[in-house]
Amino acid sequence: MSDAREGLDFSTVIASTVHDMKNSLAMLMQAHGQWQGQLPAELAHNSAQGVIEYEFARLNGMLVQLLGLYKLGVNQLPLRPAYHELEDFIEAQLARHHEVLESRHIAARCEVEDFQLLGFFDQELLGSVVANIITNSIRYARSALLVRAWQEPGQLVLSICDDGQGYPPAMLAEQSNYVLSLNHSTGSTGLGLYFAGRIAELHERNGVRGHIQISNGGPLGGGEFRIYLP
């Protein structure tokens, strides 16, 4: 009698479970938003609500990354690049985090080299990367967050900066191997940066692939994440 487990693809089972979790989280977020809308103003806007909103965003981001990495592994993550205005794209990403930013008293702003600056990228995939980095920046920022975009020869640069303490030395040292930079004190696995790097690499033009870079001492004095797209 054959073992029923022989034909079981655990990666597919996990991906299916993550997808169901993401749907459940979306329903929970929607129900929470409706419930919050019924509360008096003094109860609807407090520090506890900020924590809830932040953790919702963080959980959703992690689930999106896991699903994305599974699809990358089975070559089922299509790239649909198109031209997009950077200012509109960035403002939309910041708007998604408005309530969390407000609850944590973090001032976020957008700076684009040219208000008509265009980028050729997959809006959904890059949006997932930017949303995740913004969420992480919110976690470590003291009071300010800056998202910038500018053009360099042959590539578009998108930068996310905060005024926190910056990236730990161990993570900076693992620039090419983010997923192994596990930090037991913070619970960081480097998965978000690994996902960002894979999405950047999907964007290719004339044999040049996109890439990411992290550093400290950015415009706000803290950590700076950059994604370069050809």
Coordinates of C-alpha atoms in Angstrom, one line a residue:
M1 CA 0.0 0.0 0.0
S2 CA 1.5 3.3 -1.1
D3 CA 2.0 6.2 1.3
A4 CA -0.6 8.9 0.6
R5 CA 2.1 11.5 1.3
E6 CA 4.2 10.5 -1.7
G7 CA 2.2 12.7 -4.1
L8 CA 1.7 15.6 -1.7
D9 CA 3.5 18.8 -2.6
F10 CA 3.9 20.6 0.6
S11 CA 5.0 23.8 -1.0
T12 CA 1.7 23.9 -2.9
V13 CA -0.3 23.1 0.3
I14 CA 1.6 25.9 2.2
A15 CA 1.0 28.4 -0.7
S16 CA -2.7 27.5 -0.7
T17 CA -2.9 27.9 3.1
V18 CA -1.1 31.3 2.9
H19 CA -3.6 32.4 0.2
D20 CA -6.5 31.5 2.5
M21 CA -4.9 33.3 5.4
K22 CA -4.5 36.4 3.2
N23 CA -8.2 36.3 2.3
S24 CA -9.1 35.9 6.0
L25 CA -6.9 38.8 7.0
A26 CA -8.5 41.0 4.3
M27 CA -12.0 40.2 5.7
L28 CA -10.7 40.9 9.2
M29 CA -9.3 44.2 8.1
Q30 CA -12.5 45.1 6.4
A31 CA -14.6 44.2 9.5
H32 CA -12.3 46.1 11.7
G33 CA -12.6 49.2 9.5
Q34 CA -16.4 49.0 9.6
W35 CA -16.4 48.6 13.4
Q36 CA -13.9 51.4 13.9
G37 CA -16.1 53.7 11.8
Q38 CA -18.9 53.2 14.3
L39 CA -16.8 54.3 17.3
P40 CA -16.7 57.8 18.8
A41 CA -13.7 59.8 17.6
E42 CA -12.0 59.6 21.0
L43 CA -12.1 55.8 20.8
A44 CA -11.4 55.4 17.1
H45 CA -8.1 57.2 17.1
N46 CA -5.7 56.1 19.8
S47 CA -2.4 54.3 20.2
A48 CA -4.0 50.8 20.3
Q49 CA -5.7 51.4 17.0
G50 CA -2.3 52.4 15.6
V51 CA -0.8 49.1 16.7
I52 CA -3.6 47.2 15.1
E53 CA -3.3 49.0 11.8
Y54 CA 0.4 48.5 11.7
E55 CA 0.3 44.8 12.5
F56 CA -2.4 44.4 9.9
A57 CA -0.1 46.0 7.3
R58 CA 2.9 43.9 8.4
L59 CA 1.0 40.6 8.3
N60 CA -0.5 41.3 4.9
G61 CA 3.0 42.3 3.6
M62 CA 4.5 39.0 4.8
L63 CA 1.8 36.9 3.3
V64 CA 2.2 38.8 0.0
Q65 CA 5.9 38.1 0.0
L66 CA 5.4 34.4 0.7
L67 CA 2.9 34.0 -2.1
G68 CA 5.2 36.0 -4.4
L69 CA 8.2 33.9 -3.6
Y70 CA 6.2 30.7 -4.2
K71 CA 5.1 31.9 -7.6
L72 CA 8.6 32.9 -8.4
G73 CA 9.8 29.4 -7.6
V74 CA 7.2 27.8 -9.9
N75 CA 7.6 30.5 -12.6
Q76 CA 4.0 31.7 -12.2
L77 CA 4.8 35.3 -11.3
P78 CA 4.2 37.3 -14.5
L79 CA 5.9 40.7 -15.0
R80 CA 3.5 43.3 -16.5
P81 CA 5.6 46.5 -16.9
A82 CA 4.1 49.7 -18.1
Y83 CA 4.9 53.4 -17.8
H84 CA 3.8 55.1 -14.6
E85 CA 4.1 58.5 -13.1
L86 CA 6.4 58.3 -10.1
E87 CA 4.7 61.0 -8.0
D88 CA 1.3 59.4 -8.4
F89 CA 2.7 56.0 -7.6
I90 CA 4.5 57.1 -4.4
E91 CA 1.6 59.2 -3.1
A92 CA -0.7 56.2 -3.5
Q93 CA 1.7 54.1 -1.5
L94 CA 2.0 56.7 1.3
A95 CA -1.8 57.0 1.3
R96 CA -2.1 53.3 2.1
H97 CA -0.1 53.9 5.3
H98 CA -1.8 57.2 6.2
E99 CA -3.5 56.0 9.4
V100 CA -0.5 54.2 10.7
L101 CA 1.8 57.1 10.0
E102 CA -0.6 59.5 11.7
S103 CA -1.1 57.3 14.8
R104 CA 2.7 57.1 15.2
H105 CA 3.2 60.8 14.6
I106 CA 5.5 60.2 11.7
A107 CA 5.7 62.9 9.0
A108 CA 6.0 61.3 5.6
R109 CA 6.8 63.1 2.3
C110 CA 7.5 62.5 -1.3
E111 CA 10.2 64.0 -3.4
V112 CA 10.4 63.4 -7.1
E113 CA 13.1 64.9 -9.3
D114 CA 10.6 65.8 -12.0
F115 CA 6.9 65.9 -11.4
Q116 CA 6.4 64.2 -14.8
L117 CA 9.1 61.5 -14.1
L118 CA 8.0 58.2 -15.6
G119 CA 9.1 54.7 -14.7
F120 CA 8.7 51.5 -16.6
F121 CA 7.8 48.8 -14.1
D122 CA 5.2 46.4 -12.8
Q123 CA 3.1 48.6 -10.6
E124 CA 1.7 45.7 -8.5
L125 CA 5.0 44.0 -7.8
L126 CA 6.9 47.2 -7.1
G127 CA 4.0 48.4 -5.0
S128 CA 4.4 45.3 -2.8
V129 CA 8.1 46.0 -2.4
V130 CA 7.6 49.6 -1.5
A131 CA 4.7 48.9 0.8
N132 CA 6.8 46.4 2.7
I133 CA 9.8 48.8 3.0
I134 CA 7.5 51.6 4.2
T135 CA 6.0 49.3 6.8
N136 CA 9.5 48.4 8.1
S137 CA 10.6 52.0 8.0
I138 CA 7.6 53.0 10.1
R139 CA 8.6 50.5 12.7
Y140 CA 12.1 52.1 13.2
A141 CA 11.5 55.7 12.3
R142 CA 11.4 58.3 15.1
S143 CA 9.4 61.0 13.4
A144 CA 10.1 61.2 9.7
L145 CA 10.0 59.2 6.5
L146 CA 11.0 60.2 3.0
V147 CA 10.3 58.5 -0.3
R148 CA 12.3 59.9 -3.3
A149 CA 12.7 59.1 -7.0
W150 CA 15.1 60.3 -9.6
Q151 CA 16.7 59.3 -12.8
E152 CA 20.3 58.2 -13.3
P153 CA 21.9 57.3 -16.6
G154 CA 20.0 54.2 -17.8
Q155 CA 18.1 53.6 -14.6
L156 CA 15.4 54.8 -12.3
V157 CA 16.2 55.0 -8.6
L158 CA 13.5 54.8 -5.9
S159 CA 14.6 55.5 -2.3
I160 CA 12.9 55.1 1.1
C161 CA 14.6 56.7 4.1
D162 CA 13.8 57.1 7.8
D163 CA 15.3 58.9 10.8
G164 CA 15.8 55.8 12.9
Q165 CA 19.0 54.0 14.0
G166 CA 19.7 52.5 10.5
Y167 CA 20.3 49.0 9.4
P168 CA 22.4 46.7 11.7
P169 CA 26.0 46.0 10.6
A170 CA 25.3 42.3 10.0
M171 CA 22.5 43.1 7.5
L172 CA 24.7 45.6 5.7
A173 CA 27.4 43.0 5.5
E174 CA 25.0 40.5 3.8
Q175 CA 24.1 42.7 0.9
S176 CA 24.0 39.7 -1.5
N177 CA 22.5 37.2 0.9
Y178 CA 19.7 39.0 2.8
V179 CA 17.6 36.0 3.5
L180 CA 20.4 34.5 5.8
S181 CA 20.7 37.7 7.9
L182 CA 18.5 36.3 10.7
N183 CA 18.4 38.5 13.8
H184 CA 17.1 36.6 16.7
S185 CA 16.7 39.7 18.9
T186 CA 14.3 41.4 16.4
G187 CA 12.9 38.4 14.6
S188 CA 14.1 39.7 11.3
T189 CA 14.8 37.1 8.6
G190 CA 15.7 39.4 5.8
L191 CA 12.9 37.9 3.8
G192 CA 11.5 41.3 2.8
L193 CA 14.8 42.4 1.3
Y194 CA 15.2 39.1 -0.4
F195 CA 11.8 39.5 -2.0
A196 CA 12.6 43.0 -3.0
G197 CA 15.9 41.9 -4.6
R198 CA 14.1 39.2 -6.6
I199 CA 11.4 41.6 -7.8
A200 CA 14.1 44.1 -8.8
E201 CA 15.9 41.4 -10.9
L202 CA 12.7 40.6 -12.8
H203 CA 13.0 44.0 -14.3
E204 CA 15.5 43.7 -17.1
R205 CA 16.3 45.9 -20.1
N206 CA 19.1 45.4 -22.6
G207 CA 20.7 42.8 -20.5
V208 CA 20.8 45.0 -17.4
R209 CA 18.8 43.7 -14.3
G210 CA 17.4 45.8 -11.5
H211 CA 19.0 45.5 -8.0
I212 CA 18.6 46.9 -4.5
Q213 CA 20.9 48.5 -2.0
I214 CA 20.7 49.4 1.7
S215 CA 22.9 51.8 3.6
N216 CA 22.9 54.1 6.6
G217 CA 23.3 57.9 6.9
G218 CA 20.7 58.8 4.3
P219 CA 19.0 62.2 3.9
L220 CA 17.2 61.7 7.3
G221 CA 20.2 60.3 9.0
G222 CA 18.8 56.7 9.4
G223 CA 18.5 53.8 7.1
E224 CA 18.0 54.1 3.3
F225 CA 16.7 51.5 0.9
R226 CA 17.2 51.9 -2.8
I227 CA 15.8 50.0 -5.7
Y228 CA 17.4 50.5 -9.1
L229 CA 15.3 49.7 -12.2
P230 CA 16.7 49.7 -15.8

